[in-house]
Short mmCIF file of C-alpha atoms in Angstrom, two decimals:
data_model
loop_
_atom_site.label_atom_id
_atom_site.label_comp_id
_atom_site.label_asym_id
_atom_site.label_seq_id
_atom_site.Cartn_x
_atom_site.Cartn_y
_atom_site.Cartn_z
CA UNK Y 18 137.63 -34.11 120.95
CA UNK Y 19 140.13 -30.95 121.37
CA UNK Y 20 137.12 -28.92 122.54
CA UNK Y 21 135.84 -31.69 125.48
CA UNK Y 22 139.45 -32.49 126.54
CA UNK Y 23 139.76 -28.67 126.98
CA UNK Y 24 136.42 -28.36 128.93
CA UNK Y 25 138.02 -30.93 130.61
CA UNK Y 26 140.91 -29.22 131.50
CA UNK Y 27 139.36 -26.57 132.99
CA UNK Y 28 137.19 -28.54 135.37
CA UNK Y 29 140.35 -30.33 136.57
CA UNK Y 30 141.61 -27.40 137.43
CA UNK Y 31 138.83 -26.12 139.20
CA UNK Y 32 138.89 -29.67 141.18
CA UNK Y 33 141.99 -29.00 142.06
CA UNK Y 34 141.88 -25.52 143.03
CA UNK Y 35 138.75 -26.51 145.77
CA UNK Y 36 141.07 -29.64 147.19
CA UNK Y 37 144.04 -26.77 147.65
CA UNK Y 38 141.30 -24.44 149.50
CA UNK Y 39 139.49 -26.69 151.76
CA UNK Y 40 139.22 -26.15 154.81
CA UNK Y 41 139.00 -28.12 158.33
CA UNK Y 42 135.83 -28.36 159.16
CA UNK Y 43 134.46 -28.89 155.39
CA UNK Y 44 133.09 -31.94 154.27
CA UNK Y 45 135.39 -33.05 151.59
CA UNK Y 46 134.99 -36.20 149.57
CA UNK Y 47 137.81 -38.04 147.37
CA UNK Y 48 137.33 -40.29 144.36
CA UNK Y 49 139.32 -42.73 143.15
CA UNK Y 50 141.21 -42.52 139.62
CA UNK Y 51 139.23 -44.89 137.81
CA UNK Y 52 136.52 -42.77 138.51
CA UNK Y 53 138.38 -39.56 137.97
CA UNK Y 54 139.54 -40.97 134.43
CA UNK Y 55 136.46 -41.51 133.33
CA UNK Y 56 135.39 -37.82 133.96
CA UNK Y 57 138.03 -36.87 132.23
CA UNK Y 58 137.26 -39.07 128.78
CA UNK Y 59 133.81 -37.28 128.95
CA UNK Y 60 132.26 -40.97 130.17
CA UNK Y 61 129.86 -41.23 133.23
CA UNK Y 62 130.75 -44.88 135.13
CA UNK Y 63 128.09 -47.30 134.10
CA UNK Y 64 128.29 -48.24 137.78
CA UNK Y 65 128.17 -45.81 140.70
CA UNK Y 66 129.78 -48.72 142.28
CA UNK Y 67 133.07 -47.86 140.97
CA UNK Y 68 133.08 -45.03 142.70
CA UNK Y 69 135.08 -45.25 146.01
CA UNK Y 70 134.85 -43.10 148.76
CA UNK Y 71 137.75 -42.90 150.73
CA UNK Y 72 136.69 -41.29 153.91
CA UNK Y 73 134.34 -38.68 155.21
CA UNK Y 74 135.97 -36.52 158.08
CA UNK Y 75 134.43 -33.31 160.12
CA UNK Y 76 136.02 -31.66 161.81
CA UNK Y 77 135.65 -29.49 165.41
CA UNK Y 78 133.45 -26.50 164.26
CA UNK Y 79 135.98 -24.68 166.06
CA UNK Y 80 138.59 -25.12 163.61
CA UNK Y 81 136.68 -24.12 160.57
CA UNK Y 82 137.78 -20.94 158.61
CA UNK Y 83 135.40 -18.34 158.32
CA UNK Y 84 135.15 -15.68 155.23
CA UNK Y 85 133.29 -12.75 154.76
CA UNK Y 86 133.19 -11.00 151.41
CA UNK Y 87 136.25 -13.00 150.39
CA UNK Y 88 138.08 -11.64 153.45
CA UNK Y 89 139.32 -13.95 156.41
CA UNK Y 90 136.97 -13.21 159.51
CA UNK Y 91 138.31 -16.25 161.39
CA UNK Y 92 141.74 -18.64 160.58
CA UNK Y 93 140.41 -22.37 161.33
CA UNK Y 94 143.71 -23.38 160.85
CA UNK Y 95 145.68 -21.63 163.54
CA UNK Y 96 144.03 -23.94 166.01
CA UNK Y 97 142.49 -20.40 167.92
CA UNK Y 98 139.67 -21.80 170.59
CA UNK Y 99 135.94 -20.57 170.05
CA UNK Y 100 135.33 -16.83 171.60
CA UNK Y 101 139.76 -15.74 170.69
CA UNK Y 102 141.83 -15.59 167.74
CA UNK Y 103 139.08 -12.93 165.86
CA UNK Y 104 140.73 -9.82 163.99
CA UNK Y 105 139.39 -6.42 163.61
CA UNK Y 106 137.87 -5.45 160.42
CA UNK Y 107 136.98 -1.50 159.85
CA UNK Y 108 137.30 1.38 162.78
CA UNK Y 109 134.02 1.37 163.64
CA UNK Y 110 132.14 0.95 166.95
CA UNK Y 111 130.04 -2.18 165.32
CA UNK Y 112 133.42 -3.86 164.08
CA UNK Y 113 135.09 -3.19 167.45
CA UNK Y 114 131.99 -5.09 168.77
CA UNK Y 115 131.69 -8.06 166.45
CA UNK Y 116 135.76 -8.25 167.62
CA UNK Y 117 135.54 -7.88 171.63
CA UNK Y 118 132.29 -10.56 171.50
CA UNK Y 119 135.02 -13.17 169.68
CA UNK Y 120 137.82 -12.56 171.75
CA UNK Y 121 135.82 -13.13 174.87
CA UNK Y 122 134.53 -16.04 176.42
CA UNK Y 123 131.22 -16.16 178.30
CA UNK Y 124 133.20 -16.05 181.68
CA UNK Y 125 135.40 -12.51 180.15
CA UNK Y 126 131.55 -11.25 179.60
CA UNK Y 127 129.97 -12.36 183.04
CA UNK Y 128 133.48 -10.74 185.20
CA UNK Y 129 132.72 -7.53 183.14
CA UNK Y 130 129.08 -7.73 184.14
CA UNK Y 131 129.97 -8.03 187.91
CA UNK Y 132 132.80 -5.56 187.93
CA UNK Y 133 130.38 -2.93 186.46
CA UNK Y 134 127.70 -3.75 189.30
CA UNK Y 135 130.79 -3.41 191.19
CA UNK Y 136 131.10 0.27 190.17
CA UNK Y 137 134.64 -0.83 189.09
CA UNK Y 138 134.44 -0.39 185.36
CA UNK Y 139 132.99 3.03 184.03
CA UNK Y 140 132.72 2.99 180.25
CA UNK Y 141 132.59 6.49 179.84
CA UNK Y 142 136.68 6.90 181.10
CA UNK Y 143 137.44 4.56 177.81
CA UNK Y 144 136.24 6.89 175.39
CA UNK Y 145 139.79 8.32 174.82
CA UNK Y 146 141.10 5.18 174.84
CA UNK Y 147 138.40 3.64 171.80
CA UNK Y 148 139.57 7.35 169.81
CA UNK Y 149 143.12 6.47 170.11
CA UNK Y 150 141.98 2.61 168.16
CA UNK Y 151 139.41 3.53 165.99
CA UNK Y 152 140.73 7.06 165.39
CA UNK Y 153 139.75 10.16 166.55
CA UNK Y 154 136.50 10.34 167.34
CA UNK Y 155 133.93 13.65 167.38
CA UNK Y 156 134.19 14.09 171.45
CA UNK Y 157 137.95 14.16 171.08
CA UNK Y 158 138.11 16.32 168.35
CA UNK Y 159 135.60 18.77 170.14
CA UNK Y 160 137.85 18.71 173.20
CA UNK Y 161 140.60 19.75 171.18
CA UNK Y 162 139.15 22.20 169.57
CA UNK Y 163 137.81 24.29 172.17
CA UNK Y 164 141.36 23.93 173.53
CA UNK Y 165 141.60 25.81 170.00
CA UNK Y 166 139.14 28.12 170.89
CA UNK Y 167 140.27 29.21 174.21
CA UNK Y 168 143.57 29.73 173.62
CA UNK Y 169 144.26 33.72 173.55
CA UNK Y 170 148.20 33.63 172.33
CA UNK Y 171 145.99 32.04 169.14
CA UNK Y 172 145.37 34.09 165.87
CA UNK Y 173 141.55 35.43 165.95
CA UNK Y 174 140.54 33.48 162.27
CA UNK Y 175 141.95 30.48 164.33
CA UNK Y 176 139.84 30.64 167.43
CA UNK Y 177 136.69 31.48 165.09
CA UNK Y 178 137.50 28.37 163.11
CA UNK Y 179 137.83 26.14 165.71
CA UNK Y 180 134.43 27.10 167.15
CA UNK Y 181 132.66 26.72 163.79
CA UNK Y 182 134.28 23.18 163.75
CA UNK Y 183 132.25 22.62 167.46
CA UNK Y 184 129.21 23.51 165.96
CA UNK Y 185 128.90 22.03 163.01
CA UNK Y 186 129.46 18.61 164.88
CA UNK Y 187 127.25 20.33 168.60
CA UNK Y 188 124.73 19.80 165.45
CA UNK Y 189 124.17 16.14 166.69
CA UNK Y 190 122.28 15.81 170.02
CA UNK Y 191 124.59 13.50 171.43
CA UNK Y 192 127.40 15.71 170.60
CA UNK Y 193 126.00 18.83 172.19
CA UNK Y 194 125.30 16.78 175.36
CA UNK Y 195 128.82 15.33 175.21
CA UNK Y 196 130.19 19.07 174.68
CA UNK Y 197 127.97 20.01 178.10
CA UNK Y 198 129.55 16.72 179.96
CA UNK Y 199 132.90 18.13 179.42
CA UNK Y 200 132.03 21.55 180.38
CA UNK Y 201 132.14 23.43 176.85
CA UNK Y 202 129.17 25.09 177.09
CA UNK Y 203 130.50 27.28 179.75
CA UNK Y 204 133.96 27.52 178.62
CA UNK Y 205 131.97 29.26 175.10
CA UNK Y 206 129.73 31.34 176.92
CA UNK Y 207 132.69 32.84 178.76
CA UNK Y 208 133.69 33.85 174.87
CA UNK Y 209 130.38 36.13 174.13
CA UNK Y 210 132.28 39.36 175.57
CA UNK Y 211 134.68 39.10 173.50
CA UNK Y 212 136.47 41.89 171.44
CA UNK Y 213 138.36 39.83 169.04
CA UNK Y 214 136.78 40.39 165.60
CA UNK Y 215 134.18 37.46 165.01
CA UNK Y 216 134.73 35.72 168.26
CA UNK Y 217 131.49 36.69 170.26
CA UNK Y 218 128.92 35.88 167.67
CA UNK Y 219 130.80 32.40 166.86
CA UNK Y 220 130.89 31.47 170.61
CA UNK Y 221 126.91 32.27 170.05
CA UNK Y 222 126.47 30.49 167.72
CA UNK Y 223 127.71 27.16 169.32
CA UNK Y 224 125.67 27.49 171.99
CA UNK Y 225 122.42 28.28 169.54
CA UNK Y 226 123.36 25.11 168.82
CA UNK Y 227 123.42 23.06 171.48
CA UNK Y 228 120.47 24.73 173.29
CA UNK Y 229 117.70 24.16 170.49
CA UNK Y 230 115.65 21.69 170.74
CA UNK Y 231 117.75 20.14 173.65
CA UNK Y 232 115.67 20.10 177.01
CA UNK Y 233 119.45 18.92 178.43
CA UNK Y 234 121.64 21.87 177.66
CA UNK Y 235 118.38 23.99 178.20
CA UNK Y 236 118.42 23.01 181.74
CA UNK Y 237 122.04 23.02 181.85
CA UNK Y 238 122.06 26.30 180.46
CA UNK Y 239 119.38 27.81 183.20
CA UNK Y 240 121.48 26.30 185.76
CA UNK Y 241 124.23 27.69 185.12
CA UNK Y 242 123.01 31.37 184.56
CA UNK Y 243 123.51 31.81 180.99
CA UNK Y 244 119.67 33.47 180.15
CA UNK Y 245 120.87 36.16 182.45
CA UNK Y 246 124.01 36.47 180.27
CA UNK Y 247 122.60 36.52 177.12
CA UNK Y 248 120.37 39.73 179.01
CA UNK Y 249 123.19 41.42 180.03
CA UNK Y 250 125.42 40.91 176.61
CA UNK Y 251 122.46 42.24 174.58
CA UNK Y 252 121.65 45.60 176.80
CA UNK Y 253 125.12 46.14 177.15
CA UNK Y 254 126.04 45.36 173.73
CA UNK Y 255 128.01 48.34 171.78
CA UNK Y 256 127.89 47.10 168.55
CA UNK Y 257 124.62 45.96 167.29
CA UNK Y 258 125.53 43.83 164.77
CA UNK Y 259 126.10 41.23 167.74
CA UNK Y 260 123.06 41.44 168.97
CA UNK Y 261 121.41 39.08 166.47
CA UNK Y 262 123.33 36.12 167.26
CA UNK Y 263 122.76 36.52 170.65
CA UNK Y 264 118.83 36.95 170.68
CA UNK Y 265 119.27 33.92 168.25
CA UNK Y 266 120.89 31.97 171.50
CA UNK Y 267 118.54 33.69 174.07
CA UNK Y 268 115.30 32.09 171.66
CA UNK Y 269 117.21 28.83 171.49
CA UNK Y 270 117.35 28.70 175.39
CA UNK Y 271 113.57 29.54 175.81
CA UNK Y 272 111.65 28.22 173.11
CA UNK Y 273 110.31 24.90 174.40
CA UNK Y 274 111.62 25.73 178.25
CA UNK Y 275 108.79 27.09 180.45
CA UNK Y 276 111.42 27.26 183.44
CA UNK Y 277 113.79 28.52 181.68
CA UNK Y 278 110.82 31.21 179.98
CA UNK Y 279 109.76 32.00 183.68
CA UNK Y 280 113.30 33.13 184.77
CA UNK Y 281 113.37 35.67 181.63
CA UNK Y 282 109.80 37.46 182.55
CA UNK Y 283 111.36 37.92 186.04
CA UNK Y 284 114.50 39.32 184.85
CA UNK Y 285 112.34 42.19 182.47
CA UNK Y 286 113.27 40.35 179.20
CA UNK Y 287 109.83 41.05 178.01
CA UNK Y 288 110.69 45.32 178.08
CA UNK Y 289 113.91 44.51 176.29
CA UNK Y 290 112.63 42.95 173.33
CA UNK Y 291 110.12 45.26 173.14
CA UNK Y 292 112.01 48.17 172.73
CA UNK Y 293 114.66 46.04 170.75
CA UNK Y 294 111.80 45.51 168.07
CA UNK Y 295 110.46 49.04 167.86
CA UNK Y 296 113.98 50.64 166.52
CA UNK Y 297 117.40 50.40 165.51
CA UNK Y 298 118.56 47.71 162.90
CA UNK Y 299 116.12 45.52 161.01
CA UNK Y 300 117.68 42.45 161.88
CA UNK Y 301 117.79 43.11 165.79
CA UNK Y 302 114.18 43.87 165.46
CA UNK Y 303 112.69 40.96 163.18
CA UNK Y 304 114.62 38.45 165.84
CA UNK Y 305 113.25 40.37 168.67
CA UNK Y 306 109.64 40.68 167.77
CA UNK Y 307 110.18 37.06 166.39
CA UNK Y 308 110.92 36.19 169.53
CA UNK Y 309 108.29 38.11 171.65
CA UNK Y 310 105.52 36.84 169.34
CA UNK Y 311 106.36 32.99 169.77
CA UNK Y 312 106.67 33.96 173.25
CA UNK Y 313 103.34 35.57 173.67
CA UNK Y 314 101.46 32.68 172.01
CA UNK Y 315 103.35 30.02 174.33
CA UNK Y 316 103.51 31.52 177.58
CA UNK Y 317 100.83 33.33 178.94
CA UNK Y 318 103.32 34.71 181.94
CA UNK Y 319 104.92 36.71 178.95
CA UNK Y 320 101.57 38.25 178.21
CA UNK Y 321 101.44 39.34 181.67
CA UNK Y 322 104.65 40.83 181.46
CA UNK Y 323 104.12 42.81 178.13
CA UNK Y 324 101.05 44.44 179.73
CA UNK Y 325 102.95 45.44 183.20
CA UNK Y 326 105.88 46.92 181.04
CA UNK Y 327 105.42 50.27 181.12
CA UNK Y 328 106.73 51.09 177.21
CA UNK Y 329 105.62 47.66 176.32
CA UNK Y 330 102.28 48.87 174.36
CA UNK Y 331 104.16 51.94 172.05
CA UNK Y 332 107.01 49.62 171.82
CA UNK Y 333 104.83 47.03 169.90
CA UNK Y 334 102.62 50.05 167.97
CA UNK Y 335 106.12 51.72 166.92
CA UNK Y 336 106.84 48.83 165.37
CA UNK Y 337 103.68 48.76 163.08
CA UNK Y 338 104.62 51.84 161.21
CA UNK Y 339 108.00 49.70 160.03
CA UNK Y 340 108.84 50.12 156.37
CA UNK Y 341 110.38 46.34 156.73
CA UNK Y 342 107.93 43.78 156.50
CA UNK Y 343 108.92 41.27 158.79
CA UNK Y 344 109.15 43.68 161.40
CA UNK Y 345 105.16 44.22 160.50
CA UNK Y 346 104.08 40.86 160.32
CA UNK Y 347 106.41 40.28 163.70
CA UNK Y 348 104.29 42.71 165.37
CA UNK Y 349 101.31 42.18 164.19
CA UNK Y 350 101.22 38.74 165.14
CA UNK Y 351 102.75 40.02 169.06
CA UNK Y 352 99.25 42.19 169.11
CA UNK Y 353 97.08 39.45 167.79
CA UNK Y 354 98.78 36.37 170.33
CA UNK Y 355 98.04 38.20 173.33
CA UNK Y 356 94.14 38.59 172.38
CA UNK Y 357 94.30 34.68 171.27
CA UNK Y 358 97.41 32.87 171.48
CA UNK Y 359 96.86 29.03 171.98
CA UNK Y 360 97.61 29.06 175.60
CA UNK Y 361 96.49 32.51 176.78
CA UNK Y 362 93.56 31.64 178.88
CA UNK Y 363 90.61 33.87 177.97
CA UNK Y 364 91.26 36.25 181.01
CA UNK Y 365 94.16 37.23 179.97
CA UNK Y 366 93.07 37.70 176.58
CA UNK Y 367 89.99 39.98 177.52
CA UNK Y 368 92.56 41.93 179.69
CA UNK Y 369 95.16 42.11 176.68
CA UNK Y 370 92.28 43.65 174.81
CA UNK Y 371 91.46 46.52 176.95
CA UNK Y 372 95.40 47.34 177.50
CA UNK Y 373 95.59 47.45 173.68
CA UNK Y 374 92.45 49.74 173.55
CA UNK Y 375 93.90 51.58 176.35
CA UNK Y 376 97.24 51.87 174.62
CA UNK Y 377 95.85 53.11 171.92
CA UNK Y 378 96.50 50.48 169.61
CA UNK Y 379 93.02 51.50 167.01
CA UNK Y 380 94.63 54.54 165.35
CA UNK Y 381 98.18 53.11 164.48
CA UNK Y 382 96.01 50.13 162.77
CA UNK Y 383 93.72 52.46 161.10
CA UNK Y 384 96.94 54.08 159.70
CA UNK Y 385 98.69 50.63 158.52
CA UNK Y 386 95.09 50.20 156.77
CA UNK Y 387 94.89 52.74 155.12
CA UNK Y 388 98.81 52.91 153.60
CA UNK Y 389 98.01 49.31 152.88
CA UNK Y 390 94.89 49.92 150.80
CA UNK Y 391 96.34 52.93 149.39
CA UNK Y 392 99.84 50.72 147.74
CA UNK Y 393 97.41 48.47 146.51
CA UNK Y 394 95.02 51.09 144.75
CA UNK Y 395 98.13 52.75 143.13
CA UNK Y 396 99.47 49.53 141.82
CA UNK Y 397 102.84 50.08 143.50
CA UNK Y 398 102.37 47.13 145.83
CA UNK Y 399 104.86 44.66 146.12
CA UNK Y 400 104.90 41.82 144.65
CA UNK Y 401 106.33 39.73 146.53
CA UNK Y 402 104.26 41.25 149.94
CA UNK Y 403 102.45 38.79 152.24
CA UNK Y 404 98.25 38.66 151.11
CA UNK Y 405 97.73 37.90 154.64
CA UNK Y 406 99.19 41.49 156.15
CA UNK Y 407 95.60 42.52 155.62
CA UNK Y 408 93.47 39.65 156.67
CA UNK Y 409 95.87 40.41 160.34
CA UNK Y 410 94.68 43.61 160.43
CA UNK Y 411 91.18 43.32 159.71
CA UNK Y 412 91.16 40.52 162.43
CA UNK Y 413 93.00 42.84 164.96
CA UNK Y 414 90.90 45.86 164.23
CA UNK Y 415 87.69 43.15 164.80
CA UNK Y 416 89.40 42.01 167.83
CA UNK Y 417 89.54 45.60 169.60
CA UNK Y 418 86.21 46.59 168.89
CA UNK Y 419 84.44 43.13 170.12
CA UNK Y 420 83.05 42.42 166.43
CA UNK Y 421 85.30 38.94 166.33
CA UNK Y 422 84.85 37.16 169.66
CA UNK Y 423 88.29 36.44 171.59
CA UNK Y 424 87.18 33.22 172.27
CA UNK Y 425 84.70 30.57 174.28
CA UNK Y 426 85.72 31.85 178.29
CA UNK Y 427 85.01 27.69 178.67
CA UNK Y 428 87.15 26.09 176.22
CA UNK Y 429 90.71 25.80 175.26
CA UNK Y 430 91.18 29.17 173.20
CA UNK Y 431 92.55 28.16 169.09
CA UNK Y 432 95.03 29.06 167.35
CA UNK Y 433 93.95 32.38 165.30
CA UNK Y 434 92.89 32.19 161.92
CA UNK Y 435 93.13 34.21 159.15
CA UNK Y 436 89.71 35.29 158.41
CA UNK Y 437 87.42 38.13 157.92
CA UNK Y 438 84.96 39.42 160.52
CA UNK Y 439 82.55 39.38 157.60
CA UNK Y 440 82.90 36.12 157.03
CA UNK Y 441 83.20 36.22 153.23
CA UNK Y 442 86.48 35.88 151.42
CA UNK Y 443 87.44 38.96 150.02
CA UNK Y 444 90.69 40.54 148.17
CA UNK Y 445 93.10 41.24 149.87
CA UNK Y 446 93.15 45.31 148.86
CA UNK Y 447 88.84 44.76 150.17
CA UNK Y 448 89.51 44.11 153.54
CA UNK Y 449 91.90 46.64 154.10
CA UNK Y 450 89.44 48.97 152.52
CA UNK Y 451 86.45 47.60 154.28
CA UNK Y 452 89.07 47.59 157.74
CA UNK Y 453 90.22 51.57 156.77
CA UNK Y 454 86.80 53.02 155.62
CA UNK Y 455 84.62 52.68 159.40
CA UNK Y 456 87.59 54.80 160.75
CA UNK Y 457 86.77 58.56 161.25
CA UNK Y 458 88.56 60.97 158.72
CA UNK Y 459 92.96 60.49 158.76
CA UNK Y 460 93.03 63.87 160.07
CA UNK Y 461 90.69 63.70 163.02
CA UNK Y 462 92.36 60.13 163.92
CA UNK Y 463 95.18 60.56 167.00
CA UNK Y 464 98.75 59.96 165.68
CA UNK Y 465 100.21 56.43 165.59
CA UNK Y 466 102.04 56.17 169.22
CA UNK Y 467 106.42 56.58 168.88
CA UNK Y 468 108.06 54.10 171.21
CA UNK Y 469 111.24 55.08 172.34
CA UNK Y 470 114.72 54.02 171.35
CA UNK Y 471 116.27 51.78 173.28
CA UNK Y 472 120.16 53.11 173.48
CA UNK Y 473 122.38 49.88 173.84
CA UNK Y 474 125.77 50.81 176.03
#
């Protein structure tokens, strides 16, 4: 019928399409017409003997055309040898791969193998080379950019730019370690005195960057001197609205470091933040005593070093009497690290105590008590204020006067927890109360103890 000798049509067209198409190395098999005919008047041969097959050829594997997703990964029919003849698909490092491995023999591979042993072939001097195939690739563009950033006939928005550019991508491990290889994290550092608006804090930024988390640049960093540079930036600083981003890249250098901790007790960091954190802006003092409290709980030489610092103790109790409650908590949690921080040994936490009775350090808690139990009984408390403010100190109050113990002197001290020396849960507006009402009468108690302001040059 019409309809058949149209379905026929189309499968002789698809017959003929796969003869066009084949390749060498595919099995192809031919029919003769009488056979073909019969396909084509809708009839099966009664016979399969009627059917003859003309020949059956394969050919050299090498030969045979290979596709991928409809695109040509290998042309059988240019005759290339196995291992040559391969294009490159994409600009990535994988497809670069997938093309070196089939342009190479086994003997290309084993030379390569020998030359490195050699210490002929050194990948790392190709890198420019693989950015100039596949593109430009993150190490080159950081190069360039802190070309950018160095150059001082440049426009100031320019340089700044060009340094947020490194750190976004110094935000990869690998980067930041290939930024120290080529000596950028120098060359930035050597940008945190600058006077060009935005320049210093940007510079400090990159290196915030590179340093955190990254034991590499963190020894890098102490090797080259920099934790004594972020020091001297941050005393010296006039303008303290730079100061944040560099006790952001002075925590980013310690945190984690012990070595690199141990320099900064040695060169009186422990003073400076202390005094950083008891006035001036809120920002310099949340990151300071932010800083000096993760400190404290970490390394037990910084406990040390709080104690011998001779404003350490009314730097810390200044702080208390802060209007700005991360300053508060901040401090609160410096007091209550150096009585039982996770690895202060119990020496040093029974000699933290008596320094911090010594200091002083019962009357300015009293007072926080009291103004805390006295915001909550008026209602005027805010809402959005941490419950545990309390609970911290209740449990530093209990701490001072021996009713909590500091700890087993024979076992690994804990971390602190936020609990009651009563043992009960109570609100939080009851423990202050409870905390404020053993205290003798607010006008018998000694004043809360001023630090002093630091004055940055």
């Amino acid at each position: 019928t019409g309809q058949k000798g149209q379905s026929a049509g189309v499968d002789d067209d698809r017959m003929e399409d796969t003869a066009a198409t084949s390749r060498p190395g595919d099995t192809t098999t031919r029919t003769s017409a009488p056979a073909h005919d019969a396909w084509n008047d809708g009839m099966l041969p009664a016979d399969l003997s009627n059917m003859h097959i003309e020949e059956v050829r394969e050919h050299d594997p090498s030969l045979t055309s290979i596709y991928t997703q409809g695109k040509l990964v290998r042309d059988g029919t240019a005759g290339a040898p196995s291992g040559a003849g391969v294009e490159l698909q994409g600009n990535s490092l994988n497809d670069l791969l997938k093309w070196s491995i089939g342009n190479s023999t086994q003997e290309d591979i084993q030379s390569l193998r020998e030359r490195v042993e050699r210490g002929e072939y050194d990948p790392k001097e190709y890198r420019e080379f693989l950015d100039t195939i596949l593109g430009e690739g993150d190490l080159a563009t950081m190069r360039r950019r802190l070309k950018d950033a160095l150059d001082e006939a440049a426009d100031a928005d320019a340089r700044v730019d060009a340094l947020e550019e490194i750190e976004y991508l110094a935000e990869s491990i690998d980067n930041a370690n290939d930024l120290l290889n080529i000596g950028g994290l120098e060359a930035v550092a050597g940008l945190l005195d600058s006077h060009e608006d935005g320049l210093g804090p940007a510079a400090a930024a990159v290196l915030s960057t590179c340093l955190q988390n990254n034991p590499k640049c963190q020894a890098a960093a102490l090797k080259a001197g920099l934790i004594n540079t972020f020091l001297l930036a941050i005393r010296d600083a006039t303008d303290q609205k730079r100061v944040p981003s560099l006790l952001t890249a002075l925590s980013a250098s310690l945190r984690g470091h012990p070595e690199g901790t141990r320099l900064f007790v040695e060169l009186n960091g422990v003073e400076l933040l202390a005094l950083l954190g008891s006035a001036g802006e809120a920002r310099v003092q949340r990151k300071a005593l932010f800083l000096l409290s993760i400190l404290a709980a970490e390394a037990p030489t910084t406990v040390a070093a709080l104690r011998d610092a001779p404003r350490g103790a009314q730097a810390v109790l200044a702080a208390l009497d802060s209007d700005d409650h991360d300053v508060l908590v901040h401090a609160l949690s410096t007091l209550l690290h150096t009585m039982q921080g996770v690895s202060v040994p119990y020496a040093e936490r029974l000699a933290s105590r008596e320094w911090w009775a010594a200091a002083g350090a019962e009357a300015p808690l009293r007072a926080l008590a009291l103004r805390l139990a006295s915001r909550v009984q008026s209602g005027v408390a805010d809402d959005e204020a941490d419950p545990t403010v309390p609970l911290q100190v209740a449990k530093a109050l209990s701490l001072l006067s021996g009713e909590l113990p500091l700890g087993d002197a024979q076992a690994k001290p804990q971390a602190p927890q936020p609990i009651l020396p009563s043992q009960t849960a109570t609100p939080a507006g009851d423990a202050v109360a409870s905390a404020s009402a053993s205290s003798t009468a607010s006008d018998t108690a000694p004043p809360a103890q001023t630090g002093p302001t630091l004055a940055l040059k």
